[in-house]
Amino acid sequence: MKLSVPFYAVALLLFSPVTVFAIDETPAVKVTRLLKTTSSWDGKQIVYPDGQAELTALLIEIAPGESTRWHQHPVPSFAFLLDGILEITLTDGRVKRMQPGEALPEVADTMHMGRALSKTPVKLVVFYAGSVGKALTINQPTEQKTPQ
């Protein structure tokens, strides 16, 4: 069986690797990748939970100088900082600082806390890739001690 050159050209076009964005960039539309990763900022691989997928987006605001409780997320999530300076601390002492306009793949199944370092409130949007019925956040019991 003899195949023609046009057949190979079509096959090459159909099966060649192509970079695809969610939307095409044009002179009127600018596309900026904020985050693309397979691991959280502590280096752990991202693992999706079992069950029916459920996406959640939350706007979280932390008053100046205040912090969240120690907590962990049992599902993958990432944050985009809108305003303020946020410091995230893990129980092993590792620290990550975020500035406005930065995206961060959050840690999963790891206790951490966030603290507003700025004189203005921290405002961040957190996107969770969970499953129906699964908690997004688990707070550490208050009787349990965690390094400050």
CSV table of N, CA and C in Angstrom, one decimal:
chain,number,residue,atom,x,y,z
A,1,MET,N,0.9,-1.2,0.0
A,1,MET,CA,0.0,0.0,0.0
A,1,MET,C,0.9,1.2,0.0
A,2,LYS,N,0.6,2.1,-0.9
A,2,LYS,CA,1.5,3.3,-1.1
A,2,LYS,C,0.7,4.5,-0.5
A,3,LEU,N,1.3,5.2,0.4
A,3,LEU,CA,0.6,6.4,1.0
A,3,LEU,C,1.3,7.7,0.4
A,4,SER,N,0.4,8.7,0.2
A,4,SER,CA,0.9,9.9,-0.4
A,4,SER,C,1.5,10.9,0.6
A,5,VAL,N,2.2,11.8,0.1
A,5,VAL,CA,2.8,12.9,1.0
A,5,VAL,C,1.7,13.7,1.7
A,6,PRO,N,0.6,14.0,1.1
A,6,PRO,CA,-0.4,14.8,1.8
A,6,PRO,C,-0.9,14.0,3.0
A,7,PHE,N,-1.0,12.7,2.9
A,7,PHE,CA,-1.4,11.9,4.1
A,7,PHE,C,-0.5,12.1,5.3
A,8,TYR,N,0.8,12.0,5.0
A,8,TYR,CA,1.8,12.2,6.1
A,8,TYR,C,1.7,13.6,6.6
A,9,ALA,N,1.5,14.6,5.8
A,9,ALA,CA,1.4,16.0,6.2
A,9,ALA,C,0.2,16.2,7.2
A,10,VAL,N,-0.9,15.6,6.8
A,10,VAL,CA,-2.1,15.7,7.7
A,10,VAL,C,-1.9,15.0,9.0
A,11,ALA,N,-1.3,13.8,8.9
A,11,ALA,CA,-1.0,13.0,10.2
A,11,ALA,C,0.0,13.8,11.1
A,12,LEU,N,1.0,14.4,10.5
A,12,LEU,CA,1.9,15.2,11.3
A,12,LEU,C,1.2,16.3,12.0
A,13,LEU,N,0.3,17.0,11.3
A,13,LEU,CA,-0.4,18.1,11.9
A,13,LEU,C,-1.3,17.7,13.0
A,14,LEU,N,-2.0,16.6,12.8
A,14,LEU,CA,-3.0,16.1,13.7
A,14,LEU,C,-2.3,15.5,15.0
A,15,PHE,N,-1.2,14.9,14.9
A,15,PHE,CA,-0.6,14.3,16.0
A,15,PHE,C,0.7,14.9,16.6
A,16,SER,N,1.0,16.1,16.1
A,16,SER,CA,2.2,16.8,16.7
A,16,SER,C,1.9,17.5,18.0
A,17,PRO,N,2.8,17.5,18.9
A,17,PRO,CA,2.5,18.2,20.2
A,17,PRO,C,2.3,19.7,20.0
A,18,VAL,N,1.3,20.3,20.6
A,18,VAL,CA,1.0,21.7,20.5
A,18,VAL,C,0.8,22.3,21.8
A,19,THR,N,1.3,23.5,22.1
A,19,THR,CA,1.0,24.2,23.3
A,19,THR,C,-0.3,24.9,23.2
A,20,VAL,N,-1.3,24.6,24.1
A,20,VAL,CA,-2.6,25.2,24.0
A,20,VAL,C,-2.9,25.9,25.3
A,21,PHE,N,-3.4,27.1,25.1
A,21,PHE,CA,-3.8,27.9,26.3
A,21,PHE,C,-5.4,27.8,26.3
A,22,ALA,N,-5.9,28.2,27.5
A,22,ALA,CA,-7.4,28.2,27.6
A,22,ALA,C,-8.1,29.1,26.7
A,23,ILE,N,-7.4,30.2,26.3
A,23,ILE,CA,-7.9,31.2,25.4
A,23,ILE,C,-6.8,31.7,24.5
A,24,ASP,N,-7.1,32.0,23.2
A,24,ASP,CA,-6.1,32.4,22.3
A,24,ASP,C,-5.7,33.9,22.6
A,25,GLU,N,-4.4,34.2,22.6
A,25,GLU,CA,-4.0,35.5,22.8
A,25,GLU,C,-4.1,36.3,21.5
A,26,THR,N,-4.6,37.5,21.6
A,26,THR,CA,-4.7,38.4,20.4
A,26,THR,C,-4.2,39.7,20.8
A,27,PRO,N,-4.1,40.7,19.9
A,27,PRO,CA,-3.7,42.1,20.3
A,27,PRO,C,-4.7,42.6,21.4
A,28,ALA,N,-5.9,42.2,21.4
A,28,ALA,CA,-6.9,42.7,22.4
A,28,ALA,C,-7.0,41.8,23.6
A,29,VAL,N,-6.4,40.6,23.6
A,29,VAL,CA,-6.5,39.7,24.7
A,29,VAL,C,-5.1,39.2,25.1
A,30,LYS,N,-4.7,39.6,26.3
A,30,LYS,CA,-3.4,39.1,26.8
A,30,LYS,C,-3.5,38.0,27.8
A,31,VAL,N,-2.7,36.9,27.6
A,31,VAL,CA,-2.8,35.7,28.4
A,31,VAL,C,-1.4,35.6,29.2
A,32,THR,N,-1.6,35.6,30.5
A,32,THR,CA,-0.4,35.5,31.4
A,32,THR,C,-0.5,34.2,32.3
A,33,ARG,N,0.4,33.3,32.1
A,33,ARG,CA,0.3,32.1,33.0
A,33,ARG,C,0.7,32.5,34.4
A,34,LEU,N,-0.1,32.2,35.3
A,34,LEU,CA,0.1,32.6,36.7
A,34,LEU,C,0.8,31.4,37.5
A,35,LEU,N,0.4,30.2,37.1
A,35,LEU,CA,0.9,29.0,37.8
A,35,LEU,C,0.6,27.8,36.9
A,36,LYS,N,1.6,26.9,36.9
A,36,LYS,CA,1.5,25.6,36.2
A,36,LYS,C,2.5,24.7,37.0
A,37,THR,N,2.0,23.7,37.7
A,37,THR,CA,2.9,22.9,38.5
A,37,THR,C,2.3,21.5,38.7
A,38,THR,N,3.1,20.6,39.1
A,38,THR,CA,2.6,19.2,39.5
A,38,THR,C,2.8,19.0,41.0
A,39,SER,N,3.4,20.0,41.7
A,39,SER,CA,3.7,19.9,43.1
A,39,SER,C,3.3,21.2,43.9
A,40,SER,N,3.1,21.0,45.2
A,40,SER,CA,2.8,22.2,46.0
A,40,SER,C,4.2,22.8,46.4
A,41,TRP,N,4.2,24.0,47.1
A,41,TRP,CA,5.4,24.7,47.3
A,41,TRP,C,6.4,24.0,48.2
A,42,ASP,N,5.9,23.0,49.0
A,42,ASP,CA,6.8,22.2,49.8
A,42,ASP,C,7.4,21.0,49.1
A,43,GLY,N,7.1,20.9,47.8
A,43,GLY,CA,7.7,19.8,46.9
A,43,GLY,C,6.8,18.5,46.8
A,44,LYS,N,5.7,18.4,47.6
A,44,LYS,CA,4.9,17.2,47.5
A,44,LYS,C,4.1,17.2,46.2
A,45,GLN,N,3.9,16.0,45.6
A,45,GLN,CA,3.1,15.9,44.4
A,45,GLN,C,1.7,16.2,44.7
A,46,ILE,N,1.0,16.8,43.7
A,46,ILE,CA,-0.4,17.1,43.9
A,46,ILE,C,-1.2,15.8,43.5
A,47,VAL,N,-2.1,15.5,44.4
A,47,VAL,CA,-3.0,14.3,44.2
A,47,VAL,C,-4.4,14.7,44.4
A,48,TYR,N,-5.2,14.4,43.4
A,48,TYR,CA,-6.7,14.7,43.4
A,48,TYR,C,-7.4,13.7,44.3
A,49,PRO,N,-8.4,14.1,45.0
A,49,PRO,CA,-9.2,13.2,45.9
A,49,PRO,C,-10.1,12.3,45.0
A,50,ASP,N,-10.5,11.2,45.5
A,50,ASP,CA,-11.5,10.3,44.9
A,50,ASP,C,-12.9,10.9,45.0
A,51,GLY,N,-13.8,10.5,44.1
A,51,GLY,CA,-15.2,10.9,44.2
A,51,GLY,C,-15.5,11.9,43.2
A,52,GLN,N,-16.7,12.4,43.2
A,52,GLN,CA,-17.3,13.4,42.3
A,52,GLN,C,-16.5,14.7,42.5
A,53,ALA,N,-15.9,15.2,41.4
A,53,ALA,CA,-15.1,16.5,41.5
A,53,ALA,C,-16.0,17.6,41.9
A,54,GLU,N,-15.4,18.5,42.7
A,54,GLU,CA,-16.1,19.8,43.1
A,54,GLU,C,-15.1,20.9,43.3
A,55,LEU,N,-15.2,22.0,42.5
A,55,LEU,CA,-14.4,23.1,42.6
A,55,LEU,C,-15.0,24.2,43.5
A,56,THR,N,-14.1,24.8,44.3
A,56,THR,CA,-14.6,25.9,45.2
A,56,THR,C,-13.6,27.0,45.2
A,57,ALA,N,-14.1,28.2,45.1
A,57,ALA,CA,-13.2,29.4,45.2
A,57,ALA,C,-13.6,30.3,46.4
A,58,LEU,N,-12.7,30.7,47.2
A,58,LEU,CA,-13.0,31.5,48.4
A,58,LEU,C,-12.2,32.7,48.4
A,59,LEU,N,-12.7,33.9,48.7
A,59,LEU,CA,-12.0,35.1,49.0
A,59,LEU,C,-11.7,35.1,50.5
A,60,ILE,N,-10.5,35.1,50.9
A,60,ILE,CA,-10.1,35.1,52.3
A,60,ILE,C,-9.4,36.4,52.6
A,61,GLU,N,-9.8,37.0,53.7
A,61,GLU,CA,-9.2,38.3,54.2
A,61,GLU,C,-8.7,38.1,55.6
A,62,ILE,N,-7.5,38.6,55.8
A,62,ILE,CA,-6.8,38.5,57.1
A,62,ILE,C,-6.4,39.9,57.5
A,63,ALA,N,-6.9,40.3,58.7
A,63,ALA,CA,-6.6,41.7,59.2
A,63,ALA,C,-5.1,41.9,59.4
A,64,PRO,N,-4.6,43.2,59.3
A,64,PRO,CA,-3.2,43.5,59.4
A,64,PRO,C,-2.7,42.9,60.8
A,65,GLY,N,-1.5,42.2,60.7
A,65,GLY,CA,-0.9,41.7,61.9
A,65,GLY,C,-1.5,40.4,62.5
A,66,GLU,N,-2.6,40.0,61.9
A,66,GLU,CA,-3.4,38.8,62.4
A,66,GLU,C,-2.9,37.6,61.6
A,67,SER,N,-3.4,36.4,62.1
A,67,SER,CA,-3.0,35.2,61.4
A,67,SER,C,-4.2,34.2,61.5
A,68,THR,N,-4.1,33.2,60.6
A,68,THR,CA,-5.1,32.1,60.6
A,68,THR,C,-4.7,31.1,61.8
A,69,ARG,N,-5.6,30.2,62.1
A,69,ARG,CA,-5.2,29.1,63.0
A,69,ARG,C,-4.3,28.2,62.2
A,70,TRP,N,-3.6,27.3,62.9
A,70,TRP,CA,-2.9,26.2,62.3
A,70,TRP,C,-4.0,25.3,61.6
A,71,HIS,N,-3.7,25.0,60.4
A,71,HIS,CA,-4.7,24.2,59.6
A,71,HIS,C,-4.0,23.4,58.5
A,72,GLN,N,-4.8,22.5,57.9
A,72,GLN,CA,-4.3,21.8,56.7
A,72,GLN,C,-5.4,21.6,55.7
A,73,HIS,N,-5.1,21.4,54.5
A,73,HIS,CA,-6.1,21.1,53.4
A,73,HIS,C,-5.9,19.7,52.9
A,74,PRO,N,-7.0,18.9,53.0
A,74,PRO,CA,-6.9,17.5,52.5
A,74,PRO,C,-7.1,17.4,51.0
A,75,VAL,N,-7.3,18.6,50.3
A,75,VAL,CA,-7.5,18.6,48.9
A,75,VAL,C,-6.5,19.6,48.2
A,76,PRO,N,-6.1,19.4,47.0
A,76,PRO,CA,-5.2,20.4,46.3
A,76,PRO,C,-5.9,21.8,46.2
A,77,SER,N,-5.1,22.8,46.4
A,77,SER,CA,-5.6,24.1,46.2
A,77,SER,C,-4.4,25.1,45.8
A,78,PHE,N,-4.8,26.2,45.3
A,78,PHE,CA,-3.8,27.2,45.0
A,78,PHE,C,-4.4,28.6,45.3
A,79,ALA,N,-3.5,29.5,45.6
A,79,ALA,CA,-4.0,30.8,46.0
A,79,ALA,C,-3.4,31.9,45.1
A,80,PHE,N,-4.1,33.0,45.0
A,80,PHE,CA,-3.7,34.2,44.2
A,80,PHE,C,-3.9,35.3,45.2
A,81,LEU,N,-2.7,36.0,45.5
A,81,LEU,CA,-2.8,37.1,46.4
A,81,LEU,C,-3.2,38.4,45.7
A,82,LEU,N,-4.3,39.0,46.1
A,82,LEU,CA,-4.8,40.3,45.6
A,82,LEU,C,-4.1,41.5,46.2
A,83,ASP,N,-4.0,41.4,47.6
A,83,ASP,CA,-3.5,42.6,48.3
A,83,ASP,C,-2.8,42.2,49.6
A,84,GLY,N,-1.9,43.0,50.0
A,84,GLY,CA,-1.2,42.8,51.3
A,84,GLY,C,0.0,41.9,51.1
A,85,ILE,N,0.7,41.6,52.2
A,85,ILE,CA,1.8,40.7,52.2
A,85,ILE,C,1.5,39.5,53.1
A,86,LEU,N,1.6,38.3,52.6
A,86,LEU,CA,1.2,37.1,53.4
A,86,LEU,C,2.4,36.2,53.6
A,87,GLU,N,2.6,35.8,54.9
A,87,GLU,CA,3.7,34.9,55.2
A,87,GLU,C,3.0,33.6,55.6
A,88,ILE,N,3.4,32.5,55.0
A,88,ILE,CA,2.9,31.2,55.3
A,88,ILE,C,4.0,30.4,56.0
A,89,THR,N,3.7,29.8,57.1
A,89,THR,CA,4.7,29.1,57.9
A,89,THR,C,4.3,27.6,58.1
A,90,LEU,N,5.2,26.7,57.8
A,90,LEU,CA,4.9,25.2,58.1
A,90,LEU,C,5.4,24.9,59.5
A,91,THR,N,5.0,23.8,60.0
A,91,THR,CA,5.4,23.3,61.3
A,91,THR,C,6.9,23.0,61.4
A,92,ASP,N,7.5,22.7,60.3
A,92,ASP,CA,8.9,22.4,60.3
A,92,ASP,C,9.8,23.7,60.2
A,93,GLY,N,9.1,24.8,60.2
A,93,GLY,CA,9.8,26.1,60.2
A,93,GLY,C,10.0,26.8,58.8
A,94,ARG,N,9.7,26.0,57.7
A,94,ARG,CA,9.8,26.6,56.4
A,94,ARG,C,8.8,27.8,56.3
A,95,VAL,N,9.2,28.8,55.6
A,95,VAL,CA,8.4,30.0,55.4
A,95,VAL,C,8.3,30.4,54.0
A,96,LYS,N,7.2,30.9,53.5
A,96,LYS,CA,7.0,31.4,52.2
A,96,LYS,C,6.3,32.7,52.3
A,97,ARG,N,6.8,33.8,51.6
A,97,ARG,CA,6.2,35.1,51.6
A,97,ARG,C,5.6,35.3,50.2
A,98,MET,N,4.4,35.9,50.3
A,98,MET,CA,3.7,36.2,49.0
A,98,MET,C,3.5,37.7,48.9
A,99,GLN,N,3.6,38.2,47.7
A,99,GLN,CA,3.4,39.6,47.4
A,99,GLN,C,2.1,39.6,46.5
A,100,PRO,N,1.5,40.8,46.4
A,100,PRO,CA,0.3,40.9,45.5
A,100,PRO,C,0.7,40.5,44.1
A,101,GLY,N,-0.3,39.8,43.4
A,101,GLY,CA,-0.1,39.3,42.1
A,101,GLY,C,0.6,38.0,41.9
A,102,GLU,N,1.0,37.4,43.1
A,102,GLU,CA,1.7,36.1,43.0
A,102,GLU,C,0.6,34.9,43.2
A,103,ALA,N,0.9,33.8,42.6
A,103,ALA,CA,0.1,32.6,42.8
A,103,ALA,C,1.0,31.6,43.5
A,104,LEU,N,0.3,30.7,44.3
A,104,LEU,CA,1.1,29.7,45.1
A,104,LEU,C,0.3,28.4,45.1
A,105,PRO,N,0.9,27.3,44.8
A,105,PRO,CA,0.3,26.0,45.0
A,105,PRO,C,0.4,25.7,46.5
A,106,GLU,N,-0.8,25.6,47.2
A,106,GLU,CA,-0.8,25.4,48.6
A,106,GLU,C,-0.3,24.0,49.0
A,107,VAL,N,0.1,23.9,50.2
A,107,VAL,CA,0.5,22.6,50.7
A,107,VAL,C,-0.8,21.8,51.0
A,108,ALA,N,-0.7,20.5,50.9
A,108,ALA,CA,-1.8,19.6,51.2
A,108,ALA,C,-1.4,18.6,52.3
A,109,ASP,N,-2.3,18.3,53.2
A,109,ASP,CA,-2.1,17.4,54.3
A,109,ASP,C,-0.8,17.8,55.1
A,110,THR,N,-0.6,19.1,55.3
A,110,THR,CA,0.5,19.6,56.0
A,110,THR,C,0.0,20.8,56.8
A,111,MET,N,0.2,20.8,58.1
A,111,MET,CA,-0.2,21.9,59.0
A,111,MET,C,0.6,23.2,58.6
A,112,HIS,N,-0.1,24.3,58.5
A,112,HIS,CA,0.5,25.6,58.3
A,112,HIS,C,-0.4,26.7,58.8
A,113,MET,N,0.2,27.9,58.8
A,113,MET,CA,-0.6,29.1,59.1
A,113,MET,C,-0.2,30.2,58.3
A,114,GLY,N,-1.2,31.2,58.1
A,114,GLY,CA,-0.9,32.4,57.3
A,114,GLY,C,-1.0,33.6,58.2
A,115,ARG,N,0.0,34.5,57.9
A,115,ARG,CA,0.0,35.8,58.8
A,115,ARG,C,0.1,37.0,57.9
A,116,ALA,N,-0.7,38.0,58.1
A,116,ALA,CA,-0.7,39.2,57.4
A,116,ALA,C,0.4,40.1,57.9
A,117,LEU,N,1.5,40.3,57.1
A,117,LEU,CA,2.6,41.2,57.5
A,117,LEU,C,2.4,42.6,57.1
A,118,SER,N,1.5,42.9,56.3
A,118,SER,CA,1.3,44.3,55.8
A,118,SER,C,0.4,45.1,56.7
A,119,LYS,N,0.4,46.4,56.5
A,119,LYS,CA,-0.4,47.3,57.3
A,119,LYS,C,-1.8,47.4,56.7
A,120,THR,N,-2.0,46.7,55.6
A,120,THR,CA,-3.4,46.6,55.0
A,120,THR,C,-3.8,45.2,55.1
A,121,PRO,N,-5.1,44.9,55.0
A,121,PRO,CA,-5.6,43.5,55.1
A,121,PRO,C,-5.0,42.7,53.9
A,122,VAL,N,-4.8,41.4,54.2
A,122,VAL,CA,-4.4,40.5,53.1
A,122,VAL,C,-5.7,40.0,52.5
A,123,LYS,N,-5.7,40.0,51.2
A,123,LYS,CA,-6.9,39.5,50.4
A,123,LYS,C,-6.3,38.5,49.4
A,124,LEU,N,-6.8,37.3,49.5
A,124,LEU,CA,-6.4,36.3,48.6
A,124,LEU,C,-7.6,35.4,48.2
A,125,VAL,N,-7.5,34.9,46.9
A,125,VAL,CA,-8.5,34.0,46.4
A,125,VAL,C,-7.9,32.7,46.4
A,126,VAL,N,-8.5,31.7,47.0
A,126,VAL,CA,-8.0,30.3,47.1
A,126,VAL,C,-9.0,29.4,46.3
A,127,PHE,N,-8.4,28.6,45.4
A,127,PHE,CA,-9.2,27.7,44.5
A,127,PHE,C,-8.9,26.3,45.0
A,128,TYR,N,-9.9,25.6,45.3
A,128,TYR,CA,-9.8,24.2,45.8
A,128,TYR,C,-10.3,23.2,44.8
A,129,ALA,N,-9.6,22.1,44.5
A,129,ALA,CA,-10.0,21.0,43.7
A,129,ALA,C,-10.3,19.8,44.6
A,130,GLY,N,-11.5,19.9,45.1
A,130,GLY,CA,-11.9,18.8,46.1
A,130,GLY,C,-12.9,17.8,45.5
A,131,SER,N,-13.7,17.2,46.3
A,131,SER,CA,-14.7,16.3,45.9
A,131,SER,C,-15.9,16.5,46.8
A,132,VAL,N,-17.1,16.2,46.3
A,132,VAL,CA,-18.3,16.4,47.0
A,132,VAL,C,-18.3,15.7,48.4
A,133,GLY,N,-18.6,16.5,49.5
A,133,GLY,CA,-18.6,16.0,50.8
A,133,GLY,C,-17.3,16.0,51.5
A,134,LYS,N,-16.2,16.3,50.9
A,134,LYS,CA,-14.9,16.3,51.5
A,134,LYS,C,-14.5,17.7,52.0
A,135,ALA,N,-14.0,17.8,53.2
A,135,ALA,CA,-13.7,19.1,53.8
A,135,ALA,C,-12.6,19.8,53.0
A,136,LEU,N,-12.6,21.1,52.9
A,136,LEU,CA,-11.5,21.9,52.3
A,136,LEU,C,-10.4,22.2,53.3
A,137,THR,N,-10.7,22.4,54.5
A,137,THR,CA,-9.8,22.7,55.5
A,137,THR,C,-10.0,22.0,56.8
A,138,ILE,N,-9.0,21.6,57.5
A,138,ILE,CA,-9.1,20.9,58.8
A,138,ILE,C,-8.3,21.8,59.8
A,139,ASN,N,-8.9,22.4,60.8
A,139,ASN,CA,-8.2,23.1,61.8
A,139,ASN,C,-7.5,22.2,62.8
A,140,GLN,N,-6.4,22.6,63.3
A,140,GLN,CA,-5.7,21.9,64.3
A,140,GLN,C,-6.5,22.1,65.6
A,141,PRO,N,-6.7,21.0,66.4
A,141,PRO,CA,-7.4,21.2,67.7
A,141,PRO,C,-6.6,22.1,68.6
A,142,THR,N,-7.4,23.0,69.3
A,142,THR,CA,-6.7,24.0,70.1
A,142,THR,C,-5.8,23.5,71.2
A,143,GLU,N,-6.1,22.3,71.7
A,143,GLU,CA,-5.3,21.7,72.8
A,143,GLU,C,-4.0,21.2,72.3
A,144,GLN,N,-3.8,21.0,71.0
A,144,GLN,CA,-2.6,20.5,70.4
A,144,GLN,C,-1.6,21.7,70.2
A,145,LYS,N,-0.3,21.5,70.6
A,145,LYS,CA,0.7,22.5,70.5
A,145,LYS,C,1.4,22.5,69.2
A,146,THR,N,1.5,23.6,68.6
A,146,THR,CA,2.3,23.7,67.3
A,146,THR,C,3.3,24.9,67.5
A,147,PRO,N,4.5,24.8,66.9
A,147,PRO,CA,5.4,25.9,67.1
A,147,PRO,C,4.9,27.2,66.5
A,148,GLN,N,5.2,28.3,67.2
A,148,GLN,CA,4.7,29.6,66.7
A,148,GLN,C,5.9,30.3,66.1
